[in-house]
Amino acid sequence: MLSIKGLKIAVENKIILHDLDLEVGAGEVHAIMGPNGSGKSTLAHVLAGRDGYDVTEGDIIYDGKNLLEMNVEQRARKGIFLAMQYPVELPGVSTLSFLKASVNAMRSSIGEQELDAVAFMKLIRSKAKLVGMDEDILKRPINTGFSGGEKKRNEIFQMALLEPRLAILDETDSGLDIDALRVVADGVNSLRADDRGMILITHYQRLLKYIEPDFVHVLAGGRIVKSGDKTLAQELENRGYSWLEAESAA
Amino acid sequence: MSVAYEPIRHYREALAQGLKGSSGYSYPWLEKQRQVAASRFLHQSFPTRKDEDWRYSGIDRVLVHPFLPAGENVSTLTEEDLRHDVLYQLDAYHLVLINGIPVPALSRLDGLPAGVHIMGMREAMVQFPDLLAARLGKTGQDETQMFMLLNRALFDDGCLVYIEADCVIDKPIVLNHLTTGLPDNYMFLPRNLVVLGAGANAALIERFGSTGPSTCFNIVLTEISLEHGAVLDHYRIQEESRHTFHMSRVSLQQAARSRYEGTSITLGSAWSRTEFNARFDEQDAVCLTNGIYVVDDGQLMDFHVDIEHAVPSCVSRERFKGILLGKGRAVFDGHVKVLQDAQQTDAHLSNTNLLLEPGAEVDIKPQLEIYADDVKCSHGTSIAQLEPEQLFYLQSRGLDIKQAKQMLCLGFVSEVLETCKAQVVMEYVGSLLQREFLKLFSDG
C-alpha cells in the first residue's frame, strides 16, 4: 500500500530524515517510536503533503502512484488521513458544515453522489456513537475551546467518518489522561480493518498497550535504527532510547 | 471650443438645474432647508486627500463621472423580474424603490398593523407634513458634507417609516432600493426618515441592489429617530453592481432607554462610503452596530462611524469585520466621543480584517475622544491573513483550496453574522456571503 524508499527530507536546508525506508501493507498497524526531535512528525506531515518540507531524495509510492506528485486534498481523497498532533482551532467554522463538505468532497472524488442532509446526519450519529463522541461537540466551531482530549477524539471521529485507506496518527496519545487514551484507543481498534493500513506515531509505549501494533520501528536521528514486532516496544519501555541512539552512532 | 470637464463646476450646474425642477410639494421649512444646503454646497469645494476624513477615500474616482440627477422614473421592472430575488420573496412589508423613487406596483404594503405607516416620501409630505416638519433634517450635526448637501438640496423622494408609540410590527420591513434601466451617469438622491414612537418595536431591512450594469451614483440619507424605549433592528445590505458608486449616511438619534441594533453588510459597488452617526440625547440608551465588508480587486469600501455620548449611562458597541482580496481597499474610521457629562458611558469599538492577498490594503483609524472620567471605553483593531495551518487542516480533510478559504472566511465573519436576530436575514446574508466567496475564489 505504502512504500517509502530512500527518503531524504530537509527543512530550510537542514536534513531531518535520512534514507528512510518503510513498507506498510494493507491491514497492518505500524508503530513509529522515537525520542523527541527524531523526525516522527516530519514523516507524518510529509505523508499528508504539508508545505515547508523539501524532499531531496527518495520516493513515496502509495497504491502504485507517486504520492509526492499529489497535493494535500488529492491525497486525502485517495484515502490518506492524518490525525494531527495539535488539531488547529477554527473559530467560527461550523463543525457540521465542515464535515459535510469533507465527506462530500471524498464522495464526489470517487464518483459517488453527495449525501443529503438526512443521510449525512444519520452517518454522523452512527460514527459519533462508534467513537463515543458527544454530539454537542458538533454544534461548536471546529476544535474551538475543545479540551485536549476532545480535540483528539474529534480526530478519531473524523477518521471513522472518512474511512481512510491509510491512517497516520501523529502522537494521538500525547496529552491524554488514561481514560481519554482508552477511548481513543478503542476508537482506533474498532477501525482496524484488512484493507486499512495504520501508522501510529508515538513517543511512549503506553498507547501500544491498548493498540497492538504488528510492527514497531524506532526512528532516531532521522533514520529508522531498529524494526521489530511489538516486543520491541516493551524493550524500549525498559531501556529507553539511548542504547539505540548509541548503537546507531557507532 | 470644448471646455475641460471640472467636477465642481459640473456639480454646481447640476445643482442649479436640479433646484429649478418642481418636486410637486413645497413647504417653507423645506425650501429653507434646501436653500441652506444649496448655498453651502455652492460655497464649498469637494474634499481632497488633504482632508483627514477623506484621506484614503479616493474621491476622484467618483468625481470623474459627470453624474446628473435622474428625473421621473422610466423603469419597466415587473414583479416577474424580481421573482428570483430571495429578499423580495420574504414574508415582509416591502417598499420597492427604483432609482430612488418608490414604485407602488412592486411594493407590498397591504395589511399594515394600525399605527404603522410605510410610504414614499412624496406621499408622506402630504399625509404627515407636521411629522416631517418636526423631524426631517433634525438629526445629526450641521451638514457640511458635499454629497449630503446635494441630497438635502435636491432630494425628491425616498421613504418614510413611521411607527406610532407602543406599536409592534409583526413582520420585517424591507426597503428595497434598486438601480436599473437608465443610461450611464445618473445619480439618485433618496431621502429616508424612520421614526419609532415611544415603546415601538420594528425590524427594518434596507437593501441596495442593482439589476443592470449602468454606471450610477446612489446618494442616500437615512435619518432615524428612536423615542423613549423604542427598539429597532436595522439591517443594511449593500450588494450593488461593480459599476455603481454609493454614498450613504445613517443619522441616528436616540431617546432614553431606546435600543438600536444595526448590521451592515457591504459587498457591492466600485466605490462606497457609509457614514454612520449616532447621538444619544437621553440616558440609558443602547446602540450596537456590527458590520461585514468584503472588498474585491478594484473596489473601495469606506466606513465612517461616529458615536457621540453626550449624556450619562449609554452603551455603544461597534464591531466590524472585513475581508479584502486582490487590490481591494477599505477604510475604517471609528470615532467615539464621550462628553464631560457622559459618565458611566460604556463604549467599545472593534475592527478586524483579513487580507487575503498582498495587494489589498486597509486603513484603520480608531479614535476615542473622552472628556468624562468615570467611563468604560476601549477599542481594538487587527489585520491578519489566513493561517496556513488552518488551510492545511481543511485540505487534509479533502477540501480544495477554494472551499477551504470560503469556509475560513465564513468562519471569520460568523461572529457578526450570528448577531442578526432575524433568522431570515441571517440566512439570506449567509447564503449571499457564501455565493460571494465562491465567486471570488473561483478565479484562483
CSV table of N, CA, C and O in Angstrom, one decimal, chain B residues 4 36 74 90 170 193 204 228 240 262 305 390 403 408:
chain,number,residue,atom,x,y,z
B,4,ALA,N,-12.7,72.0,-20.7
B,4,ALA,CA,-12.3,70.8,-20.0
B,4,ALA,C,-13.3,70.5,-18.8
B,4,ALA,O,-13.8,71.5,-18.2
B,36,VAL,N,-30.5,76.4,2.3
B,36,VAL,CA,-29.3,76.4,3.2
B,36,VAL,C,-28.3,75.4,2.6
B,36,VAL,O,-27.1,75.7,2.5
B,74,VAL,N,-38.3,55.8,-15.3
B,74,VAL,CA,-38.7,55.2,-16.6
B,74,VAL,C,-38.6,53.7,-16.5
B,74,VAL,O,-38.7,53.0,-17.5
B,90,LEU,N,-39.3,37.4,0.7
B,90,LEU,CA,-39.5,37.3,2.2
B,90,LEU,C,-40.9,37.7,2.6
B,90,LEU,O,-41.5,38.6,2.0
B,170,ASP,N,-45.5,43.1,13.0
B,170,ASP,CA,-45.5,41.6,13.0
B,170,ASP,C,-44.4,41.0,12.1
B,170,ASP,O,-44.0,39.9,12.2
B,193,LEU,N,-36.7,58.7,6.1
B,193,LEU,CA,-36.9,59.0,7.5
B,193,LEU,C,-37.6,57.8,8.3
B,193,LEU,O,-38.6,57.3,7.8
B,204,LEU,N,-36.1,46.5,10.4
B,204,LEU,CA,-36.0,47.2,9.1
B,204,LEU,C,-34.8,46.7,8.3
B,204,LEU,O,-33.7,46.6,8.8
B,228,HIS,N,-38.5,57.3,23.4
B,228,HIS,CA,-38.3,56.6,24.7
B,228,HIS,C,-38.6,55.1,24.6
B,228,HIS,O,-39.7,54.7,24.2
B,240,GLU,N,-24.7,46.2,-4.6
B,240,GLU,CA,-24.9,46.9,-5.9
B,240,GLU,C,-23.8,46.4,-6.9
B,240,GLU,O,-22.8,45.8,-6.5
B,262,GLY,N,-27.8,47.5,14.8
B,262,GLY,CA,-27.6,47.6,13.3
B,262,GLY,C,-26.6,46.6,12.8
B,262,GLY,O,-25.6,46.4,13.5
B,305,VAL,N,-17.7,55.6,11.3
B,305,VAL,CA,-18.7,55.6,12.4
B,305,VAL,C,-18.3,56.7,13.3
B,305,VAL,O,-17.2,56.9,13.7
B,390,GLN,N,-4.5,26.4,9.3
B,390,GLN,CA,-5.9,26.2,9.2
B,390,GLN,C,-6.3,25.7,7.8
B,390,GLN,O,-7.1,24.8,7.6
B,403,GLN,N,-12.7,25.9,-1.4
B,403,GLN,CA,-13.6,25.6,-0.3
B,403,GLN,C,-13.0,25.9,1.0
B,403,GLN,O,-13.7,26.4,1.9
B,408,LEU,N,-13.1,29.3,5.8
B,408,LEU,CA,-12.4,30.1,6.8
B,408,LEU,C,-13.0,31.6,6.8
B,408,LEU,O,-13.1,32.2,7.9
